[in-house]
Every structure is written in C-alpha cells, then in structure tokens.
Tab-separated table of C-alpha atoms and ligand atoms in Angstrom:
chain	number	residue	atom	x	y	z
F	178	MET	CA	-7.900	-44.798	60.099
F	179	SER	CA	-7.590	-45.556	56.402
F	180	ILE	CA	-7.713	-48.827	54.505
F	181	THR	CA	-3.950	-48.925	53.952
F	182	GLN	CA	-3.427	-48.916	57.730
F	183	LEU	CA	-5.325	-52.183	58.182
F	184	ALA	CA	-2.925	-54.901	59.369
F	185	ILE	CA	-4.549	-57.373	57.012
F	186	LEU	CA	-3.351	-55.111	54.164
F	187	GLY	CA	0.166	-54.892	55.563
F	188	GLY	CA	-0.132	-52.083	58.143
F	189	ALA	CA	1.054	-52.366	61.742
F	190	PRO	CA	-1.457	-53.918	64.160
F	191	ALA	CA	-3.568	-51.312	65.975
F	192	PHE	CA	-2.735	-52.891	69.337
F	193	GLU	CA	0.702	-53.857	70.586
F	194	MET	CA	-0.668	-56.216	73.240
F	195	PRO	CA	-3.683	-58.390	72.371
F	196	LEU	CA	-7.078	-57.002	73.376
F	197	HIS	CA	-8.913	-60.046	74.738
F	198	VAL	CA	-12.519	-60.980	75.252
F	199	GLY	CA	-12.833	-62.314	78.810
F	200	ARG	CA	-9.950	-60.430	80.441
F	201	PRO	CA	-10.578	-60.855	84.183
F	202	ASN	CA	-11.821	-58.027	86.394
F	203	ILE	CA	-9.774	-57.792	89.567
F	204	GLY	CA	-10.900	-55.979	92.708
F	205	ASP	CA	-8.840	-54.532	95.555
F	206	ARG	CA	-5.468	-56.339	95.431
F	207	GLN	CA	-4.486	-55.329	98.964
F	208	GLN	CA	-7.672	-56.755	100.398
F	209	PHE	CA	-7.148	-59.965	98.438
F	210	MET	CA	-3.490	-60.325	99.459
F	211	ALA	CA	-4.427	-59.732	103.105
F	212	SER	CA	-7.029	-62.492	102.809
F	213	VAL	CA	-4.429	-64.857	101.332
F	214	GLY	CA	-2.197	-64.119	104.330
F	215	GLN	CA	-5.095	-64.872	106.633
F	216	ILE	CA	-5.785	-68.175	104.842
F	217	LEU	CA	-2.167	-69.221	105.233
F	218	ASP	CA	-2.225	-68.253	108.912
F	219	ASN	CA	-5.437	-70.237	109.371
F	220	ARG	CA	-3.860	-73.288	107.746
F	221	TRP	CA	-7.324	-73.990	106.439
F	222	LEU	CA	-7.184	-74.094	102.659
F	223	THR	CA	-10.346	-75.863	101.521
F	224	ASN	CA	-13.221	-78.090	102.757
F	225	PHE	CA	-15.736	-75.457	103.857
F	226	GLY	CA	-13.454	-73.007	105.651
F	227	PRO	CA	-14.388	-69.569	107.017
F	228	PHE	CA	-13.932	-67.701	103.697
F	229	VAL	CA	-16.247	-70.099	101.854
F	230	GLY	CA	-18.781	-69.792	104.680
F	231	GLN	CA	-18.700	-65.990	104.568
F	232	PHE	CA	-18.827	-65.925	100.775
F	233	GLU	CA	-21.899	-68.187	100.710
F	234	ARG	CA	-23.672	-66.047	103.310
F	235	GLU	CA	-22.910	-62.848	101.382
F	236	LEU	CA	-24.098	-64.399	98.131
F	237	CYS	CA	-27.386	-65.461	99.766
F	238	ARG	CA	-27.893	-61.907	101.012
F	239	PHE	CA	-27.017	-60.323	97.680
F	240	LEU	CA	-29.294	-62.650	95.694
F	241	GLY	CA	-32.093	-62.918	98.248
F	242	VAL	CA	-31.961	-66.755	98.103
F	243	LYS	CA	-32.173	-69.264	100.936
F	244	HIS	CA	-29.303	-71.556	99.917
F	245	CYS	CA	-26.021	-71.024	98.155
F	246	LEU	CA	-23.511	-73.818	97.596
F	247	THR	CA	-20.270	-72.606	96.131
F	248	VAL	CA	-18.555	-75.028	93.762
F	249	CYS	CA	-15.189	-75.368	92.043
F	250	ASN	CA	-16.712	-74.477	88.642
F	251	ALA	CA	-20.140	-74.172	87.044
F	252	THR	CA	-19.772	-77.360	84.986
F	253	ILE	CA	-19.503	-79.423	88.179
F	254	GLY	CA	-22.259	-77.223	89.622
F	255	LEU	CA	-24.582	-78.160	86.759
F	256	GLU	CA	-23.700	-81.836	87.168
F	257	ILE	CA	-24.422	-81.749	90.887
F	258	ALA	CA	-27.677	-79.845	90.425
F	259	ALA	CA	-28.841	-82.227	87.672
F	260	ARG	CA	-28.081	-85.246	89.851
F	261	ALA	CA	-29.678	-83.753	92.959
F	262	LEU	CA	-32.795	-82.998	90.906
F	263	GLY	CA	-32.929	-86.603	89.701
F	264	LEU	CA	-32.641	-85.676	86.035
F	265	ALA	CA	-32.454	-88.768	83.819
F	266	GLY	CA	-33.568	-89.915	80.374
F	267	GLU	CA	-33.928	-86.808	78.214
F	268	VAL	CA	-33.433	-83.183	79.192
F	269	ILE	CA	-34.224	-80.289	76.869
F	270	VAL	CA	-31.436	-77.713	76.433
F	271	PRO	CA	-30.730	-74.932	73.960
F	272	ALA	CA	-28.226	-75.813	71.236
F	273	PHE	CA	-26.888	-72.265	71.322
F	274	THR	CA	-24.837	-72.261	74.512
F	275	PHE	CA	-21.372	-73.112	75.790
F	276	ILE	CA	-20.693	-76.833	75.429
F	277	ALA	CA	-20.608	-77.338	79.224
F	278	THR	CA	-24.401	-77.034	79.407
F	279	ALA	CA	-24.818	-80.161	77.262
F	280	HIS	CA	-21.741	-81.998	78.548
F	281	SER	CA	-22.835	-81.703	82.186
F	282	LEU	CA	-25.858	-83.848	81.267
F	283	HIS	CA	-24.261	-86.255	78.809
F	284	TRP	CA	-21.442	-86.906	81.330
F	285	GLN	CA	-24.066	-88.530	83.583
F	286	GLY	CA	-25.759	-90.572	80.897
F	287	ILE	CA	-28.574	-88.057	80.344
F	288	THR	CA	-29.528	-87.293	76.733
F	289	PRO	CA	-29.458	-83.574	75.965
F	290	VAL	CA	-32.259	-82.841	73.492
F	291	PHE	CA	-31.380	-79.697	71.570
F	292	CYS	CA	-33.955	-76.962	71.306
F	293	ASP	CA	-33.908	-73.889	69.084
F	294	ILE	CA	-33.689	-70.333	70.390
F	295	ASP	CA	-35.747	-67.186	70.149
F	296	PRO	CA	-33.727	-65.091	67.669
F	297	ALA	CA	-34.608	-61.893	69.536
F	298	THR	CA	-33.140	-63.007	72.870
F	299	HIS	CA	-30.855	-65.951	71.935
F	300	THR	CA	-32.476	-67.952	74.761
F	301	ILE	CA	-34.408	-71.245	74.592
F	302	ASP	CA	-37.722	-71.021	72.747
F	303	PRO	CA	-40.517	-72.230	75.088
F	304	ALA	CA	-42.826	-73.020	72.145
F	305	GLN	CA	-40.329	-75.538	70.778
F	306	VAL	CA	-39.641	-76.952	74.239
F	307	GLU	CA	-43.255	-78.056	74.356
F	308	HIS	CA	-42.856	-79.988	71.057
F	309	LEU	CA	-39.719	-81.794	72.259
F	310	ILE	CA	-41.247	-83.307	75.392
F	311	THR	CA	-41.517	-87.114	75.283
F	312	PRO	CA	-42.317	-89.715	77.956
F	313	ARG	CA	-38.549	-89.870	78.668
F	314	THR	CA	-38.227	-86.135	79.371
F	315	THR	CA	-37.453	-85.306	82.993
F	316	GLY	CA	-36.404	-81.699	82.807
F	317	ILE	CA	-35.546	-78.469	81.033
F	318	VAL	CA	-32.302	-76.528	81.350
F	319	GLY	CA	-32.698	-72.886	80.321
F	320	VAL	CA	-29.604	-70.735	79.772
F	321	HIS	CA	-29.697	-66.990	80.522
F	322	LEU	CA	-27.362	-66.311	77.620
F	323	TRP	CA	-25.315	-63.083	77.696
F	324	GLY	CA	-26.992	-62.420	81.081
F	325	ARG	CA	-30.377	-61.921	79.449
F	326	PRO	CA	-32.990	-64.001	81.315
F	327	CYS	CA	-34.863	-66.762	79.507
F	328	ASP	CA	-38.632	-66.483	79.174
F	329	ILE	CA	-38.789	-67.744	82.744
F	330	GLU	CA	-42.525	-67.401	83.152
F	331	ALA	CA	-43.299	-69.534	80.088
F	332	LEU	CA	-40.748	-72.179	81.086
F	333	GLN	CA	-42.090	-72.334	84.635
F	334	GLU	CA	-45.599	-72.791	83.301
F	335	ILE	CA	-44.536	-75.662	80.997
F	336	ALA	CA	-42.450	-77.329	83.718
F	337	ALA	CA	-45.296	-77.183	86.238
F	338	ARG	CA	-47.937	-78.416	83.770
F	339	ARG	CA	-45.774	-81.245	82.377
F	340	LYS	CA	-44.277	-82.133	85.770
F	341	LEU	CA	-40.691	-81.486	84.711
F	342	LYS	CA	-37.761	-80.183	86.683
F	343	LEU	CA	-36.504	-76.749	85.694
F	344	LEU	CA	-32.838	-75.867	86.068
F	345	PHE	CA	-31.237	-72.649	84.877
F	346	ASP	CA	-27.674	-72.379	83.653
F	347	ALA	CA	-27.103	-68.861	84.948
F	348	ALA	CA	-23.370	-68.913	84.134
F	349	HIS	CA	-23.688	-65.483	82.477
F	350	ALA	CA	-26.324	-63.943	84.719
F	351	PHE	CA	-24.782	-63.152	88.076
F	352	GLY	CA	-26.102	-59.779	89.243
F	353	CYS	CA	-29.011	-59.758	86.768
F	354	SER	CA	-32.702	-59.557	87.564
F	355	TYR	CA	-35.960	-60.752	86.017
F	356	ARG	CA	-39.045	-58.686	86.773
F	357	GLY	CA	-37.221	-57.046	89.643
F	358	ARG	CA	-36.139	-60.298	91.315
F	359	MET	CA	-32.536	-61.477	91.227
F	360	ILE	CA	-31.618	-64.359	88.956
F	361	GLY	CA	-30.943	-67.225	91.347
F	362	ASN	CA	-34.526	-67.391	92.572
F	363	PHE	CA	-36.090	-69.191	89.628
F	364	GLY	CA	-36.818	-72.776	88.626
F	365	ASP	CA	-35.767	-75.554	90.993
F	366	ALA	CA	-32.190	-74.251	91.074
F	367	GLU	CA	-29.820	-71.966	89.180
F	368	VAL	CA	-26.081	-72.317	88.630
F	369	PHE	CA	-23.661	-69.393	88.279
F	370	SER	CA	-20.139	-69.458	86.871
F	371	PHE	CA	-17.401	-67.424	88.516
F	372	HIS	CA	-14.769	-68.407	85.948
F	373	ALA	CA	-11.910	-65.968	85.331
F	374	THR	CA	-13.562	-64.797	82.100
F	375	LYS	CA	-16.835	-63.891	83.814
F	376	PHE	CA	-17.245	-60.265	84.924
F	377	PHE	CA	-17.323	-61.510	88.505
F	378	ASN	CA	-14.726	-64.195	89.132
F	379	THR	CA	-13.221	-66.386	91.808
F	380	PHE	CA	-10.393	-67.582	89.460
F	381	GLU	CA	-12.440	-70.744	88.815
F	382	GLY	CA	-15.706	-71.272	90.613
F	383	GLY	CA	-19.436	-71.126	90.643
F	384	ALA	CA	-22.478	-71.550	92.832
F	385	ILE	CA	-25.669	-73.588	92.945
F	386	VAL	CA	-28.481	-71.517	94.428
F	387	THR	CA	-31.977	-72.606	95.366
F	388	ASN	CA	-34.867	-71.858	97.685
F	389	ASP	CA	-35.622	-75.586	98.063
F	390	ASP	CA	-34.377	-76.943	101.422
F	391	ASP	CA	-34.370	-80.629	100.403
F	392	LEU	CA	-32.619	-79.956	97.129
F	393	ALA	CA	-29.943	-77.893	98.893
F	394	ARG	CA	-29.392	-80.648	101.447
F	395	HIS	CA	-29.051	-83.267	98.723
F	396	ALA	CA	-26.737	-81.156	96.521
F	397	ASN	CA	-24.588	-80.462	99.574
F	398	ILE	CA	-24.024	-84.190	100.104
F	399	ILE	CA	-23.207	-84.799	96.431
F	400	ARG	CA	-20.770	-81.868	96.422
F	401	ASP	CA	-18.773	-83.611	99.204
F	402	PHE	CA	-18.310	-87.147	97.772
F	403	GLY	CA	-21.642	-88.284	99.271
F	404	PHE	CA	-20.484	-87.806	102.882
F	405	THR	CA	-23.019	-86.984	105.587
F	406	GLY	CA	-20.508	-87.140	108.435
F	407	TYR	CA	-17.108	-88.626	109.253
F	408	ASP	CA	-16.788	-92.075	107.671
F	409	ARG	CA	-20.369	-92.140	106.396
F	410	VAL	CA	-21.129	-92.065	102.678
F	411	VAL	CA	-24.742	-92.396	101.593
F	412	GLU	CA	-24.487	-92.117	97.805
F	413	VAL	CA	-22.164	-91.457	94.887
F	414	GLY	CA	-20.880	-87.923	95.084
F	415	THR	CA	-18.143	-85.837	93.569
F	416	ASN	CA	-15.645	-83.249	94.714
F	417	GLY	CA	-17.301	-79.926	93.940
F	418	LYS	CA	-15.813	-77.840	96.720
F	419	MET	CA	-14.583	-74.281	96.332
F	420	THR	CA	-11.209	-73.479	97.890
F	421	GLU	CA	-10.615	-70.747	100.462
F	422	VAL	CA	-8.457	-68.693	98.111
F	423	CYS	CA	-11.216	-68.703	95.484
F	424	ALA	CA	-13.776	-67.609	98.073
F	425	ALA	CA	-11.406	-64.812	99.159
F	426	MET	CA	-11.219	-63.635	95.553
F	427	GLY	CA	-15.032	-63.721	95.425
F	428	LEU	CA	-15.353	-61.689	98.615
F	429	THR	CA	-12.849	-59.160	97.272
F	430	ASN	CA	-14.573	-58.890	93.903
F	431	LEU	CA	-18.034	-58.566	95.479
F	432	ARG	CA	-16.862	-55.224	96.911
F	433	SER	CA	-16.122	-54.008	93.377
F	434	LEU	CA	-19.184	-55.495	91.688
F	435	ASP	CA	-20.891	-52.145	91.116
F	436	ASP	CA	-17.714	-50.753	89.535
F	437	PHE	CA	-17.437	-53.747	87.199
F	438	VAL	CA	-21.048	-53.306	86.074
F	439	ARG	CA	-20.599	-49.549	85.645
F	440	ILE	CA	-17.563	-50.093	83.412
F	441	ASN	CA	-19.290	-52.807	81.355
F	442	ARG	CA	-22.323	-50.555	80.918
F	443	ARG	CA	-20.122	-47.626	79.894
F	444	ASN	CA	-18.365	-49.858	77.358
F	445	TYR	CA	-21.658	-51.214	76.047
F	446	HIS	CA	-22.919	-47.678	75.384
F	447	ALA	CA	-19.608	-46.688	73.817
F	448	TYR	CA	-19.952	-49.603	71.377
F	449	ARG	CA	-23.560	-48.636	70.725
F	450	ARG	CA	-22.587	-45.058	69.889
F	451	GLU	CA	-19.902	-46.268	67.499
F	452	LEU	CA	-21.639	-49.211	65.858
F	453	ASP	CA	-25.399	-48.544	65.812
F	454	ALA	CA	-25.101	-46.603	62.576
F	455	LEU	CA	-22.846	-49.161	60.882
F	456	PRO	CA	-24.833	-51.141	58.277
F	457	GLY	CA	-25.359	-54.786	59.169
F	458	PHE	CA	-24.280	-54.434	62.813
F	459	HIS	CA	-27.008	-55.449	65.255
F	460	LEU	CA	-25.853	-55.146	68.852
F	461	ILE	CA	-27.746	-57.204	71.400
F	462	HIS	CA	-30.098	-55.182	73.598
F	463	TYR	CA	-30.063	-55.258	77.366
F	464	ASP	CA	-33.268	-54.338	79.183
F	465	GLU	CA	-32.061	-51.452	81.320
F	466	SER	CA	-35.179	-51.454	83.469
F	467	GLU	CA	-33.724	-54.632	85.023
F	468	ARG	CA	-30.396	-55.155	86.805
F	469	GLY	CA	-27.839	-56.361	84.284
F	470	ASN	CA	-24.103	-57.036	84.110
F	471	PHE	CA	-23.475	-56.083	80.427
F	472	GLN	CA	-20.598	-58.568	80.389
F	473	TYR	CA	-20.875	-59.740	76.791
F	474	MET	CA	-20.542	-57.312	73.936
F	475	ALA	CA	-22.280	-59.488	71.354
F	476	VAL	CA	-23.119	-58.240	67.864
F	477	GLU	CA	-24.936	-60.005	65.051
F	478	VAL	CA	-23.329	-59.220	61.719
F	479	ASP	CA	-25.578	-59.359	58.666
F	480	ALA	CA	-23.130	-60.098	55.848
F	481	GLN	CA	-25.517	-58.832	53.156
F	482	GLU	CA	-26.051	-55.468	54.834
F	483	ALA	CA	-22.439	-55.035	55.964
F	484	GLY	CA	-20.947	-56.255	52.681
F	485	ILE	CA	-18.576	-58.451	54.693
F	486	GLY	CA	-19.255	-61.488	56.859
F	487	ARG	CA	-18.507	-62.215	60.507
F	488	ASP	CA	-15.644	-64.605	59.740
F	489	ASP	CA	-13.811	-62.098	57.543
F	490	LEU	CA	-14.259	-59.431	60.208
F	491	ILE	CA	-12.721	-61.794	62.782
F	492	LYS	CA	-9.698	-62.168	60.501
F	493	VAL	CA	-9.412	-58.387	60.189
F	494	LEU	CA	-9.698	-57.936	63.962
F	495	HIS	CA	-7.256	-60.710	64.829
F	496	ALA	CA	-4.669	-59.196	62.500
F	497	GLU	CA	-5.043	-56.006	64.594
F	498	LYS	CA	-4.598	-58.114	67.789
F	499	VAL	CA	-8.247	-57.656	68.725
F	500	LEU	CA	-9.058	-61.221	69.763
F	501	ALA	CA	-12.800	-61.143	69.130
F	502	ARG	CA	-14.651	-64.464	69.510
F	503	ARG	CA	-17.573	-66.175	67.859
F	504	TYR	CA	-19.298	-67.593	70.938
F	505	PHE	CA	-21.169	-70.072	70.648
F	506	TRP	CA	-20.498	-71.093	67.075
F	507	PRO	CA	-21.145	-73.655	65.665
F	508	GLY	CA	-23.741	-74.680	68.306
F	509	CYS	CA	-23.507	-77.708	70.611
F	510	HIS	CA	-25.255	-79.940	68.059
F	511	ARG	CA	-22.292	-79.502	65.687
F	512	MET	CA	-19.710	-80.552	68.270
F	513	GLU	CA	-18.819	-84.068	69.359
F	514	PRO	CA	-20.288	-86.328	70.519
F	515	TYR	CA	-23.614	-84.715	69.579
F	516	ARG	CA	-22.705	-84.181	65.932
F	517	THR	CA	-22.219	-87.931	65.470
F	518	LEU	CA	-25.119	-88.909	67.709
F	519	TYR	CA	-27.622	-86.516	66.072
F	520	PRO	CA	-26.415	-85.929	62.506
F	521	ASP	CA	-29.761	-84.395	61.461
F	522	ALA	CA	-30.122	-81.976	64.378
F	523	ALA	CA	-29.260	-78.877	62.333
F	524	ALA	CA	-32.471	-79.156	60.321
F	525	THR	CA	-34.529	-78.573	63.468
F	526	LEU	CA	-32.375	-75.675	64.688
F	527	PRO	CA	-32.541	-73.019	61.952
F	528	ARG	CA	-32.422	-70.037	64.313
F	529	THR	CA	-29.472	-71.442	66.258
F	530	GLU	CA	-27.677	-71.989	62.957
F	531	ALA	CA	-28.400	-68.451	61.732
F	532	VAL	CA	-27.358	-66.712	64.947
F	533	ALA	CA	-24.229	-68.893	65.369
F	534	ASP	CA	-23.106	-67.850	61.882
F	535	ARG	CA	-23.545	-64.126	62.600
F	536	ILE	CA	-22.401	-63.651	66.175
F	537	LEU	CA	-19.304	-61.656	66.979
F	538	VAL	CA	-18.213	-61.042	70.581
F	539	LEU	CA	-16.026	-57.980	71.145
F	540	PRO	CA	-13.747	-57.211	74.108
F	541	THR	CA	-15.143	-55.441	77.146
F	542	GLY	CA	-14.533	-55.342	80.905
F	543	SER	CA	-12.236	-53.237	83.039
F	544	ALA	CA	-9.190	-54.004	80.851
F	545	VAL	CA	-10.864	-52.232	77.903
F	546	SER	CA	-10.961	-48.423	77.730
F	547	GLU	CA	-13.306	-46.180	75.735
F	548	GLU	CA	-10.293	-45.290	73.605
F	549	ASP	CA	-9.740	-49.010	72.861
F	550	ILE	CA	-13.376	-49.243	71.816
F	551	GLU	CA	-13.003	-46.269	69.470
F	552	THR	CA	-10.032	-48.023	67.877
F	553	VAL	CA	-11.859	-51.360	67.535
F	554	CYS	CA	-14.887	-49.646	66.005
F	555	GLY	CA	-12.651	-47.594	63.704
F	556	ILE	CA	-11.196	-50.856	62.367
F	557	LEU	CA	-14.687	-52.267	61.795
F	558	ARG	CA	-15.827	-49.064	60.051
F	559	VAL	CA	-12.871	-49.133	57.670
F	560	ALA	CA	-13.399	-52.846	56.961
F	561	VAL	CA	-17.068	-52.272	56.137
F	562	ALA	CA	-16.385	-49.156	54.036
F	563	ASN	CA	-13.823	-51.126	51.997
F	564	ALA	CA	-15.559	-54.479	52.192
F	565	ALA	CA	-14.870	-55.617	48.622
F	566	GLU	CA	-11.137	-54.921	48.819
F	567	VAL	CA	-10.812	-56.498	52.267
F	568	ARG	CA	-12.681	-59.617	51.151
F	569	GLN	CA	-10.529	-59.883	48.065
F	570	ARG	CA	-7.367	-59.555	50.146
F	571	ILE	CA	-8.518	-62.274	52.559
F	572	THR	CA	-9.459	-64.608	49.687
F	573	SER	CA	-6.144	-64.162	47.912
F	574	HIS	CA	-4.046	-64.524	51.082
F	575	GLY	CA	-6.079	-67.283	52.725
H	881	T4K	N1	-22.579	-72.530	80.894
H	881	T4K	C1	-22.308	-71.474	80.112
H	881	T4K	C2	-23.415	-70.835	79.364
H	881	T4K	C3	-21.005	-70.985	80.022
H	881	T4K	O1	-20.722	-69.944	79.208
H	881	T4K	C4	-19.991	-71.622	80.762
H	881	T4K	C5	-18.616	-71.167	80.660
H	881	T4K	C6	-20.332	-72.720	81.580
H	881	T4K	C7	-21.649	-73.148	81.621
H	881	T4K	C8	-19.305	-73.444	82.386
H	881	T4K	O2	-18.732	-72.621	83.371
H	881	T4K	P1	-17.326	-73.025	84.084
H	881	T4K	O3	-17.330	-74.510	84.319
H	881	T4K	O4	-16.213	-72.592	83.144
H	881	T4K	O5	-17.346	-72.234	85.376
H	881	T4K	C9	-14.413	-69.503	78.338
H	881	T4K	C10	-14.514	-69.973	79.780
H	881	T4K	O6	-13.498	-70.920	80.096
H	881	T4K	C11	-15.835	-70.550	80.148
H	881	T4K	O7	-15.929	-70.483	81.543
H	881	T4K	C12	-16.984	-69.733	79.557
H	881	T4K	N2	-18.266	-70.309	79.813
H	881	T4K	C13	-16.788	-69.573	78.064
H	881	T4K	C14	-17.888	-68.753	77.455
H	881	T4K	O8	-15.578	-68.895	77.848
H	881	T4K	P2	-12.954	-70.335	76.337
H	881	T4K	O9	-12.714	-71.680	75.759
H	881	T4K	O10	-13.422	-69.256	75.459
H	881	T4K	O11	-11.681	-69.831	77.187
H	881	T4K	P3	-10.317	-69.193	76.704
H	881	T4K	O12	-9.222	-69.853	77.428
H	881	T4K	O13	-10.261	-69.168	75.208
H	881	T4K	O14	-10.400	-67.708	77.265
H	881	T4K	C15	-11.292	-66.760	76.731
H	881	T4K	C16	-10.625	-65.398	76.667
H	881	T4K	O15	-10.337	-64.918	77.953
H	881	T4K	C17	-9.317	-65.359	75.897
H	881	T4K	O16	-9.364	-64.243	75.036
H	881	T4K	C18	-8.253	-65.162	76.938
H	881	T4K	C19	-8.975	-64.480	78.071
H	881	T4K	N3	-8.467	-64.850	79.386
H	881	T4K	C20	-8.779	-66.100	79.872
H	881	T4K	C21	-8.344	-66.475	81.104
H	881	T4K	C22	-8.693	-67.842	81.651
H	881	T4K	C23	-7.699	-63.979	80.123
H	881	T4K	O17	-7.412	-62.856	79.637
H	881	T4K	N4	-7.281	-64.333	81.355
H	881	T4K	C24	-7.572	-65.551	81.902
H	881	T4K	O18	-7.190	-65.840	83.065
H	881	T4K	O19	-14.038	-70.564	77.515
C-alpha cells in the first residue's frame, strides 16, 4: 500500500464492509436453532428453566466453582453482587475500566473511589488501594482488564488485613486463569459478562460466581426480586434473570470456546508479527503460561516514537472502515457524574490518564481473518511512514 491509497488522502477505503471491534463469535447455528425449537416446545422461556439450569451447571464445571448465577447482563450482576456483599459507603475501583464498573456502585448510592492502575498491566494498583482506604471503605472492586488478572494476591492480602470485601469485575476474563486456577475462584465473588461483544456471548448476559454458600444464597434472592418462595419477599431485589434463549446461546458457544480462543490467539500473534517492529506501537502482553482468551487486541501508541498520535490513527483507520476503538478513554473519572462530583480526580490518576490517551483497540475475533490483519497493519505502517503528511492532511481537513 502507498500513501496515495490511504482513504484519508482520497483513496478508496480498504474495506467495503466495516471491520468492527467486538463482532460476535457464533457457534454451531444448527445446534442453537434446535435449542430454540426446544425452548418453544417447552413453552418455558425464562425464570430458571432447563437451559439456564444446564448452563449454570456446565459453567460451574468449567470454572471449578461451587456456585454460578447467570444474569441478564454483567452490570446487573455487579449490582447484585455488591448488594449481596453489603457494600456501602466507599468502594475502591480502577478509573480505567468500562463505565459500568463505577455505575453499578453509584446506582446503589455507593461512592466509587477511583484508583490508578499499574501501567504494565492496566489493572488496579494495590499500592494505591492501600492509600485510598478510609473508615468509610467497605470494599475493593478489581477489574481483570483485557482478560489479564489483577494482582489478586496483593488485593486479597489487603482485603483480609483491612477487613474489606473483594469483588472482581471479570467481564473480560472468562476462560482465563491466574496461577493455574480459573478466574471465578477469587475474592468474595467474580462477575463475568457474556455480552455480544465478548468473545463468549449469550447475546446479553453474565454470571456471578462464588465459592461462598451464604453469598450465593443471598445473591440468588436478590436476582429474583427478593422472593424466597411463592408470595414471599424478604428484601428489595431486582430482576437479574437470564432467559432460556440466552442460556441456549451460551451452551452452544461453550462447545466452540476452544475454537474462539484459538482464533483470537492466532490473530494476536498475527498482529504481533506485523506491529512489533513498528516504532511507537506497544502491544499488550498476554502471559501464555496461563489460560487466556486474547479477546482484546489493545495497543499503546507512543505519539513521539510513532510520529503520529492515537487519535489521528483512529481517523486514518475509520476512513478505511476499520472501526478501531479507544477503550476506555477518557477514564471513568472524566465521565458524568464523576467528572462533576470529583473535578480534581485526574491529578491523582496520572497513569490512567497516560494509558487512556494512548490506547488503541483493533478488531479481532472470528470475523477477522489474517488477511484482514495484514491490511489493517499495512494501513498503520503507511500512516507511520508518512506521519507528517497524514497529520497535515488531518489538520487541514478537520
Ligand atoms: N465491566 C467491564 C470491564 C466491561 O467491559 C463491561 C462491558 C461491563 C462491566 C458490563 O458488561 P455488560 O453489562 O455489558 O454485560 C461494549 C459492550 O456493550 C459492553 O458490554 C462492553 N463492556 C464494552 C467494552 O463494549 P460499546 O459501547 O463499545 O458497544 P457498541 O455498541 O459500540 O459495540 C462495540 C462494537 O461491537 C461495535 O464496533 C459494533 C460491534 N457489535 C456490537 C454488537 C452489540 C457487533 O458487531 N455486533 C453486535 O451485536 O460497549
């Protein structure tokens, strides 16, 4: 590819159809359609039907956990888990995460206290957690961002010593392990997301998993409006139930999980081969001695080294119909209501700020071929090689 072919300079876009981040992986269609038929025959569509029951049992087996409560999405899952754990007052969370992590707390009147991240892993920095604890702190929510586990050992030590609850937002970490043990087994509870954009999806959905019997019992009641039997409500609950059709999608996709991971891993290495030598491109590392899902192709772009910044590269890519994203810019602390509530937060979050300004998330998953990756990387190479001209073009054309 040459500079004149770049769409931002007037060439035709490299892709006819947009190449998305977060394109869903879909398992065996026939199996799924047969399950839908079965659900219709059963006339049992939701409220803990046979597909949800089977899905929860299979998830427990796969993760090696005692309890799995499927939910309609991870945001509700986090809310239920936080309430079942009795979180109140202040809870420490990373600022560099999807907004749902913070919202799930604020929604229930809990104050999310934003913590900075370790720039090497993009996960919550345990050393700063320690400094943020006050008499009002009741818990810590760690986020296994990009599927890379937090420093679980350090967080567990702090939580135990300071008598705090420890919840993990494991939205990105289904199928990942930490020191050989599956994510899902740590802290008081962990919450997965099975949203369409996750490598393993149930359309919308998620799961709260825990090895704590009492917590599971309590979360189960909250998930079902607070019911403990017909006509008996014991507390305020919500509707967190997963539907049968979502569970059927989960059961179908579980059969293809290894294929999804294999494709993501192949794509990750294809990007590495293409981009490792490109100045200013720092691809995140996955520890391949652990189980991983490789679902996010995240790159930090150093504008000085590359000669062109992340935001200009996004413009170049979007013009080519490569819909790269800048997850999780600008950080939760810069979004409402937190931005108004904590106007000075940025000063205490320098590493979140730096990473949020550099991160670029590229398309991967089963809808993305190695050839697509070569094309995407070819575009990036040409943009970097002609950085000055590309920047000038973007500045003059807005
Ligand atoms: N905690 C963390 C750390 C999370 O990342 C998330 C969710 C949560 C908690 C909450 O989990 P859930 O309550 O959602 O279960 C997307 C997802 O909606 C969200 O689930 C996810 N994180 C977040 C990182 O990404 P958006 O605002 O980027 O979605 P959207 O509509 O822009 O779609 C993203 C890309 O996916 C687009 O390029 C289009 C493509 N796409 C999307 C859908 C839904 C498809 O190709 N097909 C589809 O069906 O949030």
